[in-house]
XYZ file of C-alpha atoms in Angstrom:
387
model
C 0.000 0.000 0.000
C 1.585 3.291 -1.098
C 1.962 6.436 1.237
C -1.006 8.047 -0.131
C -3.327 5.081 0.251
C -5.234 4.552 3.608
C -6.176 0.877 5.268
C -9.512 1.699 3.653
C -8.479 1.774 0.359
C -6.855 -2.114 0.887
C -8.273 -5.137 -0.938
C -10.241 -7.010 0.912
C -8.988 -10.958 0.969
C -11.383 -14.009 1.152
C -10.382 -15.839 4.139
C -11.199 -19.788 3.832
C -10.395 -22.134 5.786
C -10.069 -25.957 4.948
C -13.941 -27.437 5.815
C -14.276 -29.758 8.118
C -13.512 -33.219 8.235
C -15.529 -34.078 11.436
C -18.872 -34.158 11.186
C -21.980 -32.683 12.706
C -23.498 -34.225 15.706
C -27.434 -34.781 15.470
C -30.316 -36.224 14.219
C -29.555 -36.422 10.134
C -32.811 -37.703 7.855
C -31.695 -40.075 5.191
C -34.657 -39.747 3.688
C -38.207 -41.408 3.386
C -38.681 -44.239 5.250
C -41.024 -46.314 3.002
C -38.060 -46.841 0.323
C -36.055 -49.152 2.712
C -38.995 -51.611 3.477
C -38.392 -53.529 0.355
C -36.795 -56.216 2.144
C -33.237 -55.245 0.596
C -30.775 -53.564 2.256
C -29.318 -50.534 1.153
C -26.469 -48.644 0.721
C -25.553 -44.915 1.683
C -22.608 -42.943 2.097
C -22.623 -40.673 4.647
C -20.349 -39.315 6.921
C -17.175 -40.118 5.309
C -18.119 -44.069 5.240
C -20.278 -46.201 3.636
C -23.816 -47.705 5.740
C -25.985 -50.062 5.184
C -29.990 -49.605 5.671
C -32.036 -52.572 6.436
C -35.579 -54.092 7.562
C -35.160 -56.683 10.044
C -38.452 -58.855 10.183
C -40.008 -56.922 13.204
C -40.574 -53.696 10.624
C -38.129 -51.937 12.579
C -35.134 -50.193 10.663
C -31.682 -50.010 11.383
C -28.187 -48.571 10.108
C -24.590 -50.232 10.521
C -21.842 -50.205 9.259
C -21.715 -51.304 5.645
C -18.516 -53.449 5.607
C -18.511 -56.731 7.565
C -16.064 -57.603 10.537
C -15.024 -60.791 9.169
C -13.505 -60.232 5.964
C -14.696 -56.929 4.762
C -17.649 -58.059 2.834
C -20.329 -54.922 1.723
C -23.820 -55.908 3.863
C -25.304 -53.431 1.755
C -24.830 -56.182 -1.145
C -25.920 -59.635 0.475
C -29.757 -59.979 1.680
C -31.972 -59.243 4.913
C -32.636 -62.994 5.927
C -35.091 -62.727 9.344
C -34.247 -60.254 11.496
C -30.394 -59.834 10.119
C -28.404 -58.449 7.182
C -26.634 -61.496 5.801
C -22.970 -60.704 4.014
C -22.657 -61.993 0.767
C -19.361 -63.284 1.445
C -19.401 -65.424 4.078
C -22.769 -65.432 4.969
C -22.166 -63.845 8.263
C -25.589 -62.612 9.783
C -25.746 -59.618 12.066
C -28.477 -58.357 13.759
C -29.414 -54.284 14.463
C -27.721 -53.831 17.364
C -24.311 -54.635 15.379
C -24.140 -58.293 16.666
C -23.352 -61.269 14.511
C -26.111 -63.778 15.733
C -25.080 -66.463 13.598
C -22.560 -68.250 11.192
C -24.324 -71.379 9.416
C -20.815 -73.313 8.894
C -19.454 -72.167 12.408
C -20.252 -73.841 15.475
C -20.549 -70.485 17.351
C -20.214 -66.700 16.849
C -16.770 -65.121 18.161
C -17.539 -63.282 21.304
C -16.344 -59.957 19.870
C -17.932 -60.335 16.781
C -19.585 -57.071 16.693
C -19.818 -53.683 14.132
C -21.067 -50.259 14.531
C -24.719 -49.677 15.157
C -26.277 -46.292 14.395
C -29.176 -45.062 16.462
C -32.310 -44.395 14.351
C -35.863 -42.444 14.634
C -38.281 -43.873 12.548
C -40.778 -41.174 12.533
C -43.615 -38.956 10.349
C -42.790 -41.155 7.327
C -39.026 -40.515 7.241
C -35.986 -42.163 8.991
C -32.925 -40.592 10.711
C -30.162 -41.452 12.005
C -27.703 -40.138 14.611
C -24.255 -39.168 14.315
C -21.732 -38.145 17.111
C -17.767 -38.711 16.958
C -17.920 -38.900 20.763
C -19.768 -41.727 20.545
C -22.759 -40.497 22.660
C -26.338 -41.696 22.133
C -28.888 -38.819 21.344
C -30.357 -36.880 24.405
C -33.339 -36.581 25.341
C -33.551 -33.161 25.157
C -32.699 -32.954 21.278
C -35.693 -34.085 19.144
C -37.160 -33.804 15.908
C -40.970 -32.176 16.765
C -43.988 -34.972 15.359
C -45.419 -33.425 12.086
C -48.985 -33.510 12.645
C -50.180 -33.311 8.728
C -47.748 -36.115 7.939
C -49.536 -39.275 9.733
C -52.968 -37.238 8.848
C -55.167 -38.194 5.819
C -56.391 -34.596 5.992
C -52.798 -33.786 4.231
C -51.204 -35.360 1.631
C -48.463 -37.941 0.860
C -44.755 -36.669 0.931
C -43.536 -34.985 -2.596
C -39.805 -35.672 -2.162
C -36.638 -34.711 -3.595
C -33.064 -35.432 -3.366
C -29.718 -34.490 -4.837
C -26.274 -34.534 -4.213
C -23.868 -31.227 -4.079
C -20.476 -30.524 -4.677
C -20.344 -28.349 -1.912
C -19.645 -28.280 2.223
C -22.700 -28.506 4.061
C -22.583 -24.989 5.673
C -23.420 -23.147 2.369
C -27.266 -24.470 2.829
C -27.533 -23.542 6.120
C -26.316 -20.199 5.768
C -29.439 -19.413 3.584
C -31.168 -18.771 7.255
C -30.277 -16.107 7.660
C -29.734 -14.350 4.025
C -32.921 -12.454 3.019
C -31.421 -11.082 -0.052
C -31.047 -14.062 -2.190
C -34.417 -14.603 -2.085
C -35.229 -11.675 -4.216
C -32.638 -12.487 -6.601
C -32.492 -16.105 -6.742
C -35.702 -16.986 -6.033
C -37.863 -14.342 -6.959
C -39.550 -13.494 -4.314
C -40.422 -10.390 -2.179
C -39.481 -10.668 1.528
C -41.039 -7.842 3.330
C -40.520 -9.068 7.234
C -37.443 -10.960 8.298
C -36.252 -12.068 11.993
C -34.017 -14.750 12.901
C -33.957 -16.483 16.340
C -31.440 -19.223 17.969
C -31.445 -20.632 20.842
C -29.970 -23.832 22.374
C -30.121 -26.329 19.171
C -32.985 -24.478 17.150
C -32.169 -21.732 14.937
C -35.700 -20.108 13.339
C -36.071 -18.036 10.579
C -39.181 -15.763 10.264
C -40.549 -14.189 6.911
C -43.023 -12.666 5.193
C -43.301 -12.212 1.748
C -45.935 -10.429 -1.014
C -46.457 -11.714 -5.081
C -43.772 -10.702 -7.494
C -45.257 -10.227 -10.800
C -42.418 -9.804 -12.592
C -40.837 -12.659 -11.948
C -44.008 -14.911 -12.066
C -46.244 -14.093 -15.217
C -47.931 -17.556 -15.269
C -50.177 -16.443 -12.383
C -51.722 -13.146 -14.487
C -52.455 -15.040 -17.230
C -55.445 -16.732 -14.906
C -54.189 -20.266 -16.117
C -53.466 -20.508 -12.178
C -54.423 -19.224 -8.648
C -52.437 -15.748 -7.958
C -50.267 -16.182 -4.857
C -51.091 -12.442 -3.097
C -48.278 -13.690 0.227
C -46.685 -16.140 1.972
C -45.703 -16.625 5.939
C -42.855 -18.770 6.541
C -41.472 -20.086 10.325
C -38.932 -21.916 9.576
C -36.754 -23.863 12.338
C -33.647 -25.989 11.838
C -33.683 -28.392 14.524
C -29.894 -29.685 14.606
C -27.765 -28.899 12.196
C -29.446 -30.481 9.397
C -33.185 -30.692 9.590
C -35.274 -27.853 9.114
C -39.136 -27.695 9.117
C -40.832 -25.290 7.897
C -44.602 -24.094 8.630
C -45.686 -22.297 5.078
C -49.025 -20.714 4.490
C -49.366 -19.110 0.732
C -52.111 -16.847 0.566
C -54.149 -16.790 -2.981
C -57.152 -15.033 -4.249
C -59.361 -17.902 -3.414
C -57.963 -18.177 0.452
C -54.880 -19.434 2.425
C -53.237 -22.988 1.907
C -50.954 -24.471 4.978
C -47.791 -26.334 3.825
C -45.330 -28.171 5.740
C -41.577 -28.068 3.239
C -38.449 -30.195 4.617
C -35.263 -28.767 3.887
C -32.798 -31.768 4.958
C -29.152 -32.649 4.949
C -26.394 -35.387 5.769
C -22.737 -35.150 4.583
C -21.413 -37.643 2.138
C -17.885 -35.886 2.745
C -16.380 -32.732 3.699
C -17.492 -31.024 0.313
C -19.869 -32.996 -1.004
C -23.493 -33.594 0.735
C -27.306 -35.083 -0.521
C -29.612 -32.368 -0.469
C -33.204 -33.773 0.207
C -36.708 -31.053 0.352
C -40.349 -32.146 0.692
C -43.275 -31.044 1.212
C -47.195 -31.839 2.330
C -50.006 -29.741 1.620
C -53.413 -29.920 3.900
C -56.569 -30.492 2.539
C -59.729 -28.298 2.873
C -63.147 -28.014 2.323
C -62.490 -26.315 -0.915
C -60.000 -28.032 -2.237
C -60.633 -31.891 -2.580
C -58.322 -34.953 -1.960
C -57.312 -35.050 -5.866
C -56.696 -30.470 -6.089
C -54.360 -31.031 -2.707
C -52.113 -33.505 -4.502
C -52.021 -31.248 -7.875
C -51.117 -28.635 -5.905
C -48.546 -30.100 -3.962
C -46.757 -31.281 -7.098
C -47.610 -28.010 -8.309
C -45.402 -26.608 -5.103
C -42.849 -29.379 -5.586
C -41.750 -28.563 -8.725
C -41.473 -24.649 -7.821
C -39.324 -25.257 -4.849
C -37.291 -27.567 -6.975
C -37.061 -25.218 -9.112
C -35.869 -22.857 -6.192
C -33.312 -25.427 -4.843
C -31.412 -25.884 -8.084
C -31.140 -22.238 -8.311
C -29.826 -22.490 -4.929
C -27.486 -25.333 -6.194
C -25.420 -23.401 -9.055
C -24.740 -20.638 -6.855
C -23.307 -23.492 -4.327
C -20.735 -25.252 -7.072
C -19.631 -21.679 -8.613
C -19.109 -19.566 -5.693
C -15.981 -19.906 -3.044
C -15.942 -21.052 0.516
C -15.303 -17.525 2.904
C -15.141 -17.261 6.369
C -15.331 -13.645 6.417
C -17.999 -12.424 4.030
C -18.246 -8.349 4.065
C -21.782 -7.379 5.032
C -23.569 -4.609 4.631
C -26.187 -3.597 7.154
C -29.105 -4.997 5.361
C -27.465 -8.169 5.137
C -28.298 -10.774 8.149
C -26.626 -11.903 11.314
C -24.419 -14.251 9.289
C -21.724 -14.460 11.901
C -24.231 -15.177 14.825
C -25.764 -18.250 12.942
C -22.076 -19.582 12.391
C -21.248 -19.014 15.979
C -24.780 -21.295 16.559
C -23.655 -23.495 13.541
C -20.235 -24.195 15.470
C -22.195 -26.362 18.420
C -22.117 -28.944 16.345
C -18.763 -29.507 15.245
C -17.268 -29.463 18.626
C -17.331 -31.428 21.627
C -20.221 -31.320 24.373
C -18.183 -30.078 26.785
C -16.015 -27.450 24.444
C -20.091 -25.978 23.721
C -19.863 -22.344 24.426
C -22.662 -20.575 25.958
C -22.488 -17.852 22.861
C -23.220 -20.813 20.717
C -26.388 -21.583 22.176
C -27.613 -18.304 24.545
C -30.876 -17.013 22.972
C -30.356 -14.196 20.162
C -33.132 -12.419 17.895
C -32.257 -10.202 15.472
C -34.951 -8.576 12.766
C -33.850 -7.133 9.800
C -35.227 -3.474 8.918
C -36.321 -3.853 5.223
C -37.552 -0.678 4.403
C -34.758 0.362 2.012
C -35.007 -3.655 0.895
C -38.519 -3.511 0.076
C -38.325 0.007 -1.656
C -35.313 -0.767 -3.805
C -37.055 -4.562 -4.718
C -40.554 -2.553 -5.796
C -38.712 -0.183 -7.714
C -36.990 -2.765 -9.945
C -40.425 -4.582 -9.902
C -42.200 -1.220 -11.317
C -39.316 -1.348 -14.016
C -40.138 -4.811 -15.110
C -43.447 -4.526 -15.732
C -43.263 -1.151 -17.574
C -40.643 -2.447 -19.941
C -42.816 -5.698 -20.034
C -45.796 -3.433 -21.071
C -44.416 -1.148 -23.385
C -42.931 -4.481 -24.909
C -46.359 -5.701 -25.666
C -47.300 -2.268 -26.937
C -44.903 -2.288 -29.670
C -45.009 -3.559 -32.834
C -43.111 -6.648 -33.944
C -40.548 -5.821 -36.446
């Protein structure tokens, strides 16, 4: 920097450290449960290994380690025989607690014949399982709330989605707290914005109106005009968020649930999963609520992928430069952090209550400004006469 320059005239350098190798402790959902009760088992890789999924005959799911004690077979390849996971190399079978229980050419089972067994939750239609590198078991204090439209006929089925990212894990989760890519990536209008952590939970508040300049299929009449939406959305761990949705139309207010879920494969790569019910009502039938919800689906796909090419283009940075519209990025780290140490290096910083709401006034006047602009170009467009 020359004489004449001051510190404020330096370049700025992204900071970035390495991501982590160790992963996040809590409850991770590996998706819906009904696609491991086909009697197979099934292979996943998360958290830097390979597991295998099975149904022992009881109904009950369970998680171990893929690769067999014995000689290093892959469970996830042999068969569920009973109430085991049989390895297709030597036929070992071992139960869900991680305990061989039998060898058909052996006359007994080696007392220390045992392998890694993951605790699961088997719950609203979806399984998860828990991860700690301490080697805790979950307490009882950290849950994943019951979804009340998910067991209810008076919702509908799951519409799920997964994909896998080229990306750490913490790039999703830092969308809590960033109201400005919502305008820009996902075309919406945010007017209200708070975020809230405490202990485990970290909740993001919102409120949005129509954009409709970014959304000309709902003038045409071809479908109902979305007028707002309310959004509480909670991540309860470090990968699980739920989110309470109500979009407000014309023709009156439909309640949502939408699942926003993680688990690492890796320290940069992680599967992506998002789903979402829909509640029926008296005026719209079994048959509308499905259509819709697909209807949904496929938007917030379409929302997630957008999300997803920012993700494999951008960099990793530990110190992003804020302005002071943007949100309490550094706070939901600090929260974010809990996970990724052990229990007794937890800070109380990381998990004292903070609330912080954004003032969008110069948001909201800047966003209706360009929205103005839109649709007078779009109009005087239409005006015109093609050349």
């Amino acid at each position: 920097m020359s004489a004449v320059e001051s510190e404020h005239d330096a370049v700025r350098s992204i900071e970035a450290e390495a991501a982590p190798t160790r992963f996040a402790r809590g409850w991770h959902c590996l998706g819906l449960a009904e696609k491991f009760r086909d009697g197979k088992p099934h292979s996943v890789r998360a958290f830097g290994q390979k597991l295998v999924v099975f149904q022992s005959g009881d109904g009950a799911l369970h998680v171990l380690d893929a690769y067999c004690r014995h000689m290093g077979g892959d469970l996830s390849q042999g068969t569920v025989k009973g109430d085991q996971v049989a390895c297709p190399f030597h036929d070992w079978r071992w139960g869900g607690d991680g305990r061989c229980k039998q060898i058909p050419y052996s006359k007994r089972v080696p007392l220390r014949a045992r392998t890694a067994s993951w605790p699961t939750l088997d719950q609203d239609g979806m399984l998860f399982v828990w991860n700690d590198p301490e080697g805790n078991p979950p307490p009882a204090d950290v849950t994943i709330p019951r979804i009340e439209g998910a067991t209810s006929d008076e919702w509908t089925d799951w519409v799920w989605y997964e994909t896998e990212v080229d990306a750490n894990c913490r790039e999703v989760v830092d969308n809590v707290v960033d109201m400005a890519h919502f305008f820009y990536v996902h075309y919406s209008f945010p007017t209200f914005f708070k975020n809230v952590f405490e202990g485990h939970t970290a909740t993001q508040y919102m409120r949005g109106s129509g954009r409709p300049d970014a959304r000309p299929q709902e003038q045409d009449g071809s479908r109902p005009k979305t007028t707002g939406s309310m959004s509480e959305a909670t991540y309860h761990g470090p990968s699980f968020m739920i989110d309470d949705l109500t979009y407000e139309y014309a023709t009156g207010d439909v309640k949502c649930v939408l699942i926003n879920c993680h688990y690492p494969v890796s320290a940069d790569k992680f599967v992506l999963q998002y789903g979402i019910i829909v509640e029926r009502s008296d005026t719209m039938a079994a048959e509308a609520a499905d259509q819709l919800a697909k209807g949904m689906a496929e938007f917030i796909k379409l929302g997630f992928e957008q999300d997803i090419q920012i993700w494999k283009n951008k960099t990793r940075i530990d110190n992003p430069l804020l302005c002071e519209e943007d949100g309490p990025v550094y706070q939901l780290r600090r929260w974010y952090e809990q996970f990724y140490v052990d229990v007794d290096q937890v800070r109380p910083e990381m998990t004292d209550r903070f609330e912080f709401e954004l003032d969008t006034t110069r948001p909201v006047e800047a966003w209706q400004r360009e929205v103005d602009a839109n649709l007078a170009r779009r109009e005087t467009a239409a005006k015109s006469p093609a050349l």
